[in-house]
Structures are given as C-alpha cells and as structure tokens.
mmCIF file of C-alpha atoms in Angstrom:
data_model
loop_
_atom_site.group_PDB
_atom_site.id
_atom_site.type_symbol
_atom_site.label_atom_id
_atom_site.label_comp_id
_atom_site.label_asym_id
_atom_site.label_seq_id
_atom_site.Cartn_x
_atom_site.Cartn_y
_atom_site.Cartn_z
ATOM 1 C CA UNK A 1 16.477 -0.272 -2.467
ATOM 2 C CA UNK A 2 15.152 3.280 -2.392
ATOM 3 C CA UNK A 3 14.696 4.568 1.151
ATOM 4 C CA UNK A 4 11.966 7.176 1.638
ATOM 5 C CA UNK A 5 12.291 9.594 4.553
ATOM 6 C CA UNK A 6 9.225 11.573 5.562
ATOM 7 C CA UNK A 7 9.220 14.757 7.576
ATOM 8 C CA UNK A 8 8.123 16.039 9.918
ATOM 9 C CA UNK A 9 7.220 13.047 12.025
ATOM 10 C CA UNK A 10 4.217 14.871 13.429
ATOM 11 C CA UNK A 11 2.438 18.001 12.250
ATOM 12 C CA UNK A 12 -0.006 19.767 14.562
ATOM 13 C CA UNK A 13 -2.155 22.409 12.881
ATOM 14 C CA UNK A 14 -5.512 24.113 13.245
ATOM 15 C CA UNK A 15 -8.470 23.636 10.891
ATOM 16 C CA UNK A 16 -8.137 25.864 7.840
ATOM 17 C CA UNK A 17 -4.342 25.921 7.956
ATOM 18 C CA UNK A 18 -2.061 24.610 5.205
ATOM 19 C CA UNK A 19 -0.149 21.380 5.773
ATOM 20 C CA UNK A 20 3.060 20.634 3.903
ATOM 21 C CA UNK A 21 4.428 17.087 4.140
ATOM 22 C CA UNK A 22 7.797 16.071 2.730
ATOM 23 C CA UNK A 23 9.028 12.788 1.272
ATOM 24 C CA UNK A 24 12.703 12.552 0.378
ATOM 25 C CA UNK A 25 14.139 9.613 -1.551
ATOM 26 C CA UNK A 26 17.637 8.175 -1.146
ATOM 27 C CA UNK A 27 17.967 8.167 -4.938
ATOM 28 C CA UNK A 28 16.006 9.627 -7.807
ATOM 29 C CA UNK A 29 12.538 8.150 -8.270
ATOM 30 C CA UNK A 30 12.135 7.119 -11.870
ATOM 31 C CA UNK A 31 9.469 9.017 -13.825
ATOM 32 C CA UNK A 32 8.178 10.554 -10.561
ATOM 33 C CA UNK A 33 6.536 7.262 -9.763
ATOM 34 C CA UNK A 34 5.462 8.293 -6.272
ATOM 35 C CA UNK A 35 2.148 7.849 -4.493
ATOM 36 C CA UNK A 36 0.667 9.257 -1.303
ATOM 37 C CA UNK A 37 -1.745 7.469 1.016
ATOM 38 C CA UNK A 38 -3.860 8.555 3.959
ATOM 39 C CA UNK A 39 -4.406 6.139 6.830
ATOM 40 C CA UNK A 40 -6.960 7.069 9.457
ATOM 41 C CA UNK A 41 -6.911 5.317 12.842
ATOM 42 C CA UNK A 42 -8.030 1.710 12.575
ATOM 43 C CA UNK A 43 -8.454 1.874 8.800
ATOM 44 C CA UNK A 44 -6.619 0.692 5.727
ATOM 45 C CA UNK A 45 -4.626 3.192 3.704
ATOM 46 C CA UNK A 46 -6.436 5.209 1.041
ATOM 47 C CA UNK A 47 -4.761 6.312 -2.184
ATOM 48 C CA UNK A 48 -4.625 10.098 -2.485
ATOM 49 C CA UNK A 49 -2.044 10.866 -5.170
ATOM 50 C CA UNK A 50 -0.212 8.841 -7.822
ATOM 51 C CA UNK A 51 2.479 9.760 -10.337
ATOM 52 C CA UNK A 52 3.537 12.457 -7.839
ATOM 53 C CA UNK A 53 0.752 14.894 -8.719
ATOM 54 C CA UNK A 54 -2.357 13.106 -10.023
ATOM 55 C CA UNK A 55 -5.281 12.962 -7.632
ATOM 56 C CA UNK A 56 -7.002 9.603 -7.234
ATOM 57 C CA UNK A 57 -10.708 9.256 -7.908
ATOM 58 C CA UNK A 58 -12.879 11.039 -5.346
ATOM 59 C CA UNK A 59 -10.041 12.853 -3.589
ATOM 60 C CA UNK A 60 -10.859 16.480 -2.709
ATOM 61 C CA UNK A 61 -8.879 19.149 -4.528
ATOM 62 C CA UNK A 62 -7.470 20.475 -1.266
ATOM 63 C CA UNK A 63 -5.005 17.588 -1.543
ATOM 64 C CA UNK A 64 -2.200 18.144 -4.041
ATOM 65 C CA UNK A 65 1.140 16.547 -4.782
ATOM 66 C CA UNK A 66 4.279 17.902 -6.363
ATOM 67 C CA UNK A 67 7.949 17.152 -6.820
ATOM 68 C CA UNK A 68 10.373 15.116 -8.848
ATOM 69 C CA UNK A 69 13.739 13.431 -8.538
ATOM 70 C CA UNK A 70 14.346 12.933 -4.821
ATOM 71 C CA UNK A 71 12.021 15.541 -3.283
ATOM 72 C CA UNK A 72 8.256 15.259 -3.148
ATOM 73 C CA UNK A 73 5.568 17.177 -1.282
ATOM 74 C CA UNK A 74 1.977 16.536 -0.296
ATOM 75 C CA UNK A 75 0.039 19.708 0.450
ATOM 76 C CA UNK A 76 -3.314 19.930 2.200
ATOM 77 C CA UNK A 77 -4.419 23.446 1.397
ATOM 78 C CA UNK A 78 -7.061 23.885 4.108
ATOM 79 C CA UNK A 79 -7.044 21.334 6.880
ATOM 80 C CA UNK A 80 -10.323 19.854 7.975
ATOM 81 C CA UNK A 81 -10.895 17.854 11.173
ATOM 82 C CA UNK A 82 -11.357 14.637 9.165
ATOM 83 C CA UNK A 83 -7.815 14.989 7.799
ATOM 84 C CA UNK A 84 -6.498 13.602 11.100
ATOM 85 C CA UNK A 85 -4.418 10.658 9.871
ATOM 86 C CA UNK A 86 -0.977 9.326 9.092
ATOM 87 C CA UNK A 87 0.216 10.035 5.555
ATOM 88 C CA UNK A 88 2.615 7.744 3.728
ATOM 89 C CA UNK A 89 4.542 8.067 0.511
ATOM 90 C CA UNK A 90 5.397 5.067 -1.670
ATOM 91 C CA UNK A 91 7.768 4.861 -4.610
ATOM 92 C CA UNK A 92 7.193 2.489 -7.492
ATOM 93 C CA UNK A 93 9.952 3.581 -9.828
ATOM 94 C CA UNK A 94 12.226 0.773 -8.733
ATOM 95 C CA UNK A 95 11.911 -2.671 -7.211
ATOM 96 C CA UNK A 96 11.317 -3.366 -4.423
ATOM 97 C CA UNK A 97 8.425 -0.995 -3.895
ATOM 98 C CA UNK A 98 9.070 0.946 -0.702
ATOM 99 C CA UNK A 99 7.115 3.152 1.673
ATOM 100 C CA UNK A 100 8.095 6.066 3.863
ATOM 101 C CA UNK A 101 7.738 5.963 7.619
ATOM 102 C CA UNK A 102 4.759 8.325 7.673
ATOM 103 C CA UNK A 103 3.819 11.795 8.901
ATOM 104 C CA UNK A 104 1.127 12.061 11.528
ATOM 105 C CA UNK A 105 -1.185 15.048 11.098
ATOM 106 C CA UNK A 106 -2.839 16.207 14.285
ATOM 107 C CA UNK A 107 -5.655 18.734 14.390
ATOM 108 C CA UNK A 108 -5.424 21.320 17.159
ATOM 109 C CA UNK B 1 -18.494 -1.985 -5.796
ATOM 110 C CA UNK B 2 -15.338 -4.056 -5.622
ATOM 111 C CA UNK B 3 -14.259 -5.098 -2.127
ATOM 112 C CA UNK B 4 -11.357 -7.101 -0.737
ATOM 113 C CA UNK B 5 -11.444 -9.175 2.436
ATOM 114 C CA UNK B 6 -8.528 -10.933 4.100
ATOM 115 C CA UNK B 7 -9.069 -14.152 6.038
ATOM 116 C CA UNK B 8 -6.923 -16.658 7.861
ATOM 117 C CA UNK B 9 -5.528 -17.619 11.274
ATOM 118 C CA UNK B 10 -4.706 -14.773 13.598
ATOM 119 C CA UNK B 11 -2.066 -16.784 15.439
ATOM 120 C CA UNK B 12 0.784 -18.777 13.910
ATOM 121 C CA UNK B 13 3.552 -20.639 15.710
ATOM 122 C CA UNK B 14 7.218 -19.824 15.042
ATOM 123 C CA UNK B 15 8.764 -21.858 12.197
ATOM 124 C CA UNK B 16 5.333 -22.644 10.743
ATOM 125 C CA UNK B 17 3.717 -21.273 7.579
ATOM 126 C CA UNK B 18 1.443 -18.240 7.609
ATOM 127 C CA UNK B 19 -1.463 -18.647 5.164
ATOM 128 C CA UNK B 20 -3.917 -15.919 4.218
ATOM 129 C CA UNK B 21 -6.619 -15.602 1.571
ATOM 130 C CA UNK B 22 -7.971 -12.451 -0.033
ATOM 131 C CA UNK B 23 -11.480 -12.729 -1.438
ATOM 132 C CA UNK B 24 -12.438 -10.256 -4.147
ATOM 133 C CA UNK B 25 -16.160 -9.470 -4.326
ATOM 134 C CA UNK B 26 -18.161 -7.197 -6.597
ATOM 135 C CA UNK B 27 -15.824 -7.712 -9.525
ATOM 136 C CA UNK B 28 -13.423 -10.050 -11.261
ATOM 137 C CA UNK B 29 -9.780 -10.776 -10.574
ATOM 138 C CA UNK B 30 -9.199 -10.853 -14.286
ATOM 139 C CA UNK B 31 -8.641 -7.201 -15.154
ATOM 140 C CA UNK B 32 -6.054 -5.911 -12.710
ATOM 141 C CA UNK B 33 -3.131 -6.926 -10.527
ATOM 142 C CA UNK B 34 -3.206 -7.880 -6.878
ATOM 143 C CA UNK B 35 -0.806 -7.508 -3.991
ATOM 144 C CA UNK B 36 -0.002 -8.264 -0.373
ATOM 145 C CA UNK B 37 1.425 -5.592 1.917
ATOM 146 C CA UNK B 38 2.118 -5.789 5.632
ATOM 147 C CA UNK B 39 2.446 -3.169 8.338
ATOM 148 C CA UNK B 40 4.226 -3.225 11.660
ATOM 149 C CA UNK B 41 4.822 -0.444 14.189
ATOM 150 C CA UNK B 42 8.555 -1.009 13.959
ATOM 151 C CA UNK B 43 9.189 -1.493 10.246
ATOM 152 C CA UNK B 44 6.246 0.412 8.795
ATOM 153 C CA UNK B 45 4.688 -0.756 5.555
ATOM 154 C CA UNK B 46 6.380 -3.443 3.484
ATOM 155 C CA UNK B 47 5.416 -4.670 0.025
ATOM 156 C CA UNK B 48 5.371 -8.474 -0.027
ATOM 157 C CA UNK B 49 4.489 -9.202 -3.624
ATOM 158 C CA UNK B 50 2.179 -8.916 -6.642
ATOM 159 C CA UNK B 51 0.283 -11.342 -8.839
ATOM 160 C CA UNK B 52 -1.903 -11.281 -11.918
ATOM 161 C CA UNK B 53 -4.853 -13.556 -12.650
ATOM 162 C CA UNK B 54 -2.809 -16.020 -14.696
ATOM 163 C CA UNK B 55 -0.450 -16.519 -11.771
ATOM 164 C CA UNK B 56 2.629 -14.521 -12.704
ATOM 165 C CA UNK B 57 4.010 -13.324 -9.371
ATOM 166 C CA UNK B 58 6.651 -10.784 -8.317
ATOM 167 C CA UNK B 59 8.151 -10.738 -4.846
ATOM 168 C CA UNK B 60 10.086 -8.446 -2.573
ATOM 169 C CA UNK B 61 13.648 -9.829 -2.687
ATOM 170 C CA UNK B 62 13.884 -9.596 1.091
ATOM 171 C CA UNK B 63 11.057 -12.148 1.430
ATOM 172 C CA UNK B 64 11.304 -14.040 -1.842
ATOM 173 C CA UNK B 65 12.808 -17.203 -0.379
ATOM 174 C CA UNK B 66 9.854 -17.638 1.989
ATOM 175 C CA UNK B 67 6.875 -16.257 0.043
ATOM 176 C CA UNK B 68 4.401 -17.773 -2.372
ATOM 177 C CA UNK B 69 1.474 -15.810 -3.795
ATOM 178 C CA UNK B 70 -1.054 -17.713 -5.858
ATOM 179 C CA UNK B 71 -4.439 -17.112 -7.443
ATOM 180 C CA UNK B 72 -7.662 -19.125 -7.702
ATOM 181 C CA UNK B 73 -9.832 -17.526 -10.375
ATOM 182 C CA UNK B 74 -12.669 -20.015 -9.827
ATOM 183 C CA UNK B 75 -13.113 -18.609 -6.323
ATOM 184 C CA UNK B 76 -12.055 -15.039 -7.170
ATOM 185 C CA UNK B 77 -9.365 -15.295 -4.508
ATOM 186 C CA UNK B 78 -5.627 -14.898 -4.208
ATOM 187 C CA UNK B 79 -3.512 -16.167 -1.357
ATOM 188 C CA UNK B 80 -0.304 -15.602 0.573
ATOM 189 C CA UNK B 81 1.944 -18.216 2.117
ATOM 190 C CA UNK B 82 4.936 -17.169 4.200
ATOM 191 C CA UNK B 83 7.072 -19.993 5.526
ATOM 192 C CA UNK B 84 9.396 -20.309 8.506
ATOM 193 C CA UNK B 85 7.815 -17.395 10.332
ATOM 194 C CA UNK B 86 9.339 -15.672 13.339
ATOM 195 C CA UNK B 87 8.100 -12.969 15.685
ATOM 196 C CA UNK B 88 9.369 -10.422 13.168
ATOM 197 C CA UNK B 89 6.571 -11.518 10.827
ATOM 198 C CA UNK B 90 3.923 -10.356 13.283
ATOM 199 C CA UNK B 91 2.040 -7.673 11.390
ATOM 200 C CA UNK B 92 -1.226 -6.473 9.960
ATOM 201 C CA UNK B 93 -1.462 -8.037 6.524
ATOM 202 C CA UNK B 94 -3.359 -6.220 3.787
ATOM 203 C CA UNK B 95 -4.416 -7.363 0.359
ATOM 204 C CA UNK B 96 -4.735 -4.628 -2.227
ATOM 205 C CA UNK B 97 -5.513 -3.929 -5.871
ATOM 206 C CA UNK B 98 -3.032 -2.510 -8.343
ATOM 207 C CA UNK B 99 -5.285 -0.765 -10.891
ATOM 208 C CA UNK B 100 -3.034 -1.571 -13.824
ATOM 209 C CA UNK B 101 -4.726 -3.098 -16.842
ATOM 210 C CA UNK B 102 -3.752 -6.721 -17.290
ATOM 211 C CA UNK B 103 -5.024 -6.787 -20.875
ATOM 212 C CA UNK B 104 -2.836 -3.831 -21.794
ATOM 213 C CA UNK B 105 0.037 -5.667 -20.192
ATOM 214 C CA UNK B 106 1.252 -3.390 -17.459
ATOM 215 C CA UNK B 107 0.953 -2.901 -13.747
ATOM 216 C CA UNK B 108 0.879 0.514 -12.086
ATOM 217 C CA UNK B 109 2.615 -0.693 -8.910
ATOM 218 C CA UNK B 110 0.550 1.465 -6.574
ATOM 219 C CA UNK B 111 -2.655 0.510 -4.771
ATOM 220 C CA UNK B 112 -6.085 2.048 -5.158
ATOM 221 C CA UNK B 113 -8.166 -0.398 -3.154
ATOM 222 C CA UNK B 114 -7.280 -2.166 0.097
ATOM 223 C CA UNK B 115 -8.804 -4.777 2.328
ATOM 224 C CA UNK B 116 -9.417 -3.923 5.960
ATOM 225 C CA UNK B 117 -6.339 -5.852 7.028
ATOM 226 C CA UNK B 118 -5.880 -8.793 9.349
ATOM 227 C CA UNK B 119 -3.526 -9.017 12.322
ATOM 228 C CA UNK B 120 -1.320 -12.093 12.358
ATOM 229 C CA UNK B 121 0.659 -12.765 15.498
ATOM 230 C CA UNK B 122 3.560 -15.198 15.506
ATOM 231 C CA UNK B 123 3.877 -16.736 18.942
ATOM 232 C CA UNK B 124 4.126 -20.129 20.576
#
C-alpha cells in the first residue's frame, strides 16, 4: 500500500502569504493520480485538486497543485482567513486508495 | 443539486454489525460510482470501498473480510455493513461520490461530493 506523508504538520501564516504543502508518497504514484482535499472544522472534505494539478469545479485559482512521481505540492498563493482548514492528499494510482495524515493551516 | 446523507445508529456494541445507509437526493445513482470512507483522529481517513449502481463492489483489502457495500436503486440509496466491530471501528463515516462515468466504464477513484458524515461509536 502506498503511504502518503504530509508536511508540515501545521502551517501558521498571515493573510496574503503563500502556503506550500507537501505530500510525499512511499512509492511512485501512477499517472500522477493524486487529489487534494480541504476539510474545515466540523465539515466534510471538499475536493480541491485532482490528477495532481487540475482544479475541481468552483475552486478559486489561488489553489494550485503540482508534482509527479513521489513528490506533490499544494500551493495557496494568497491565504485568506477562510482557508483555515486541514488539507489532505489522496492517491488513487494504486489499490487500496490511501490518504495522507493532513496539514493544518492556521491563520495568524 | 445532488446531495448525500448518511443515516444509521450512532452506537453499536462490540462484535455486532455496523449498518449505515447513504441516501442520494437531487439526482440518480445510475451515472457515477459511490463510496464509503471513514475518519478517526488516530488513523486519519480510510477508504472502505466503492460500488456502482449495478452492485459491483470493490473493497479495501484490510476490511474486505468484514465489509459489504450494496445498492438499492429503487430507493436511490447505497449501504454499508461492517461486521464484528471493535472499538477500533469507532469513526466518522462518510459516503461520497466518485464522479467517474459508469456508462463510459471507468471510475475516477477520487471524491467530488461528500455527505456530512455520521459518528458511529462502538461501545458496550
């Protein structure tokens, strides 16, 4: 099974700053089949990015994804207060589907 | 607008079977794929399994011996049964949509729509 390790565990930034979240896979993710989700407190996850770099419907363009192989990145170009959440990566290149442990983004 | 809603007992006794239903409203089960995912503070998010509207199901090998996912198209619902539960099965259980196109014959294996989740506690 592919293990996804996310870093940092917590990111504390001010509004307007750039956030860079990392997701590292224990083996290469086939065809860059990697998604990112945002989970706000008390809510279900929301799909942000699929296929490593494609934005889901309705997702602002300040969210972008990149990477391939074992290293993937979610970038929030200009943080807004509503971006307070935990962000998860998920690989779907191999079964079983697996998720990372999450990065918590705090707004200063 | 398509919505998903989980329902079922919030408390299950150890060794018994956990049963949940996901009701799909605002659209049909027939075009996409559907999944169950659970979340715990300790183990994070875990994919349980997938199903299509004709009942072909795929399970996480770690849970396969205890899991059954089924579909009821007449009610626009799909369900989860997890047998022989222990405290380790205490989690928030989500149902979700895989936006793959059933009629084209492939699943995307990620999730673009989620239910609000339901907490199931396993305790005597």
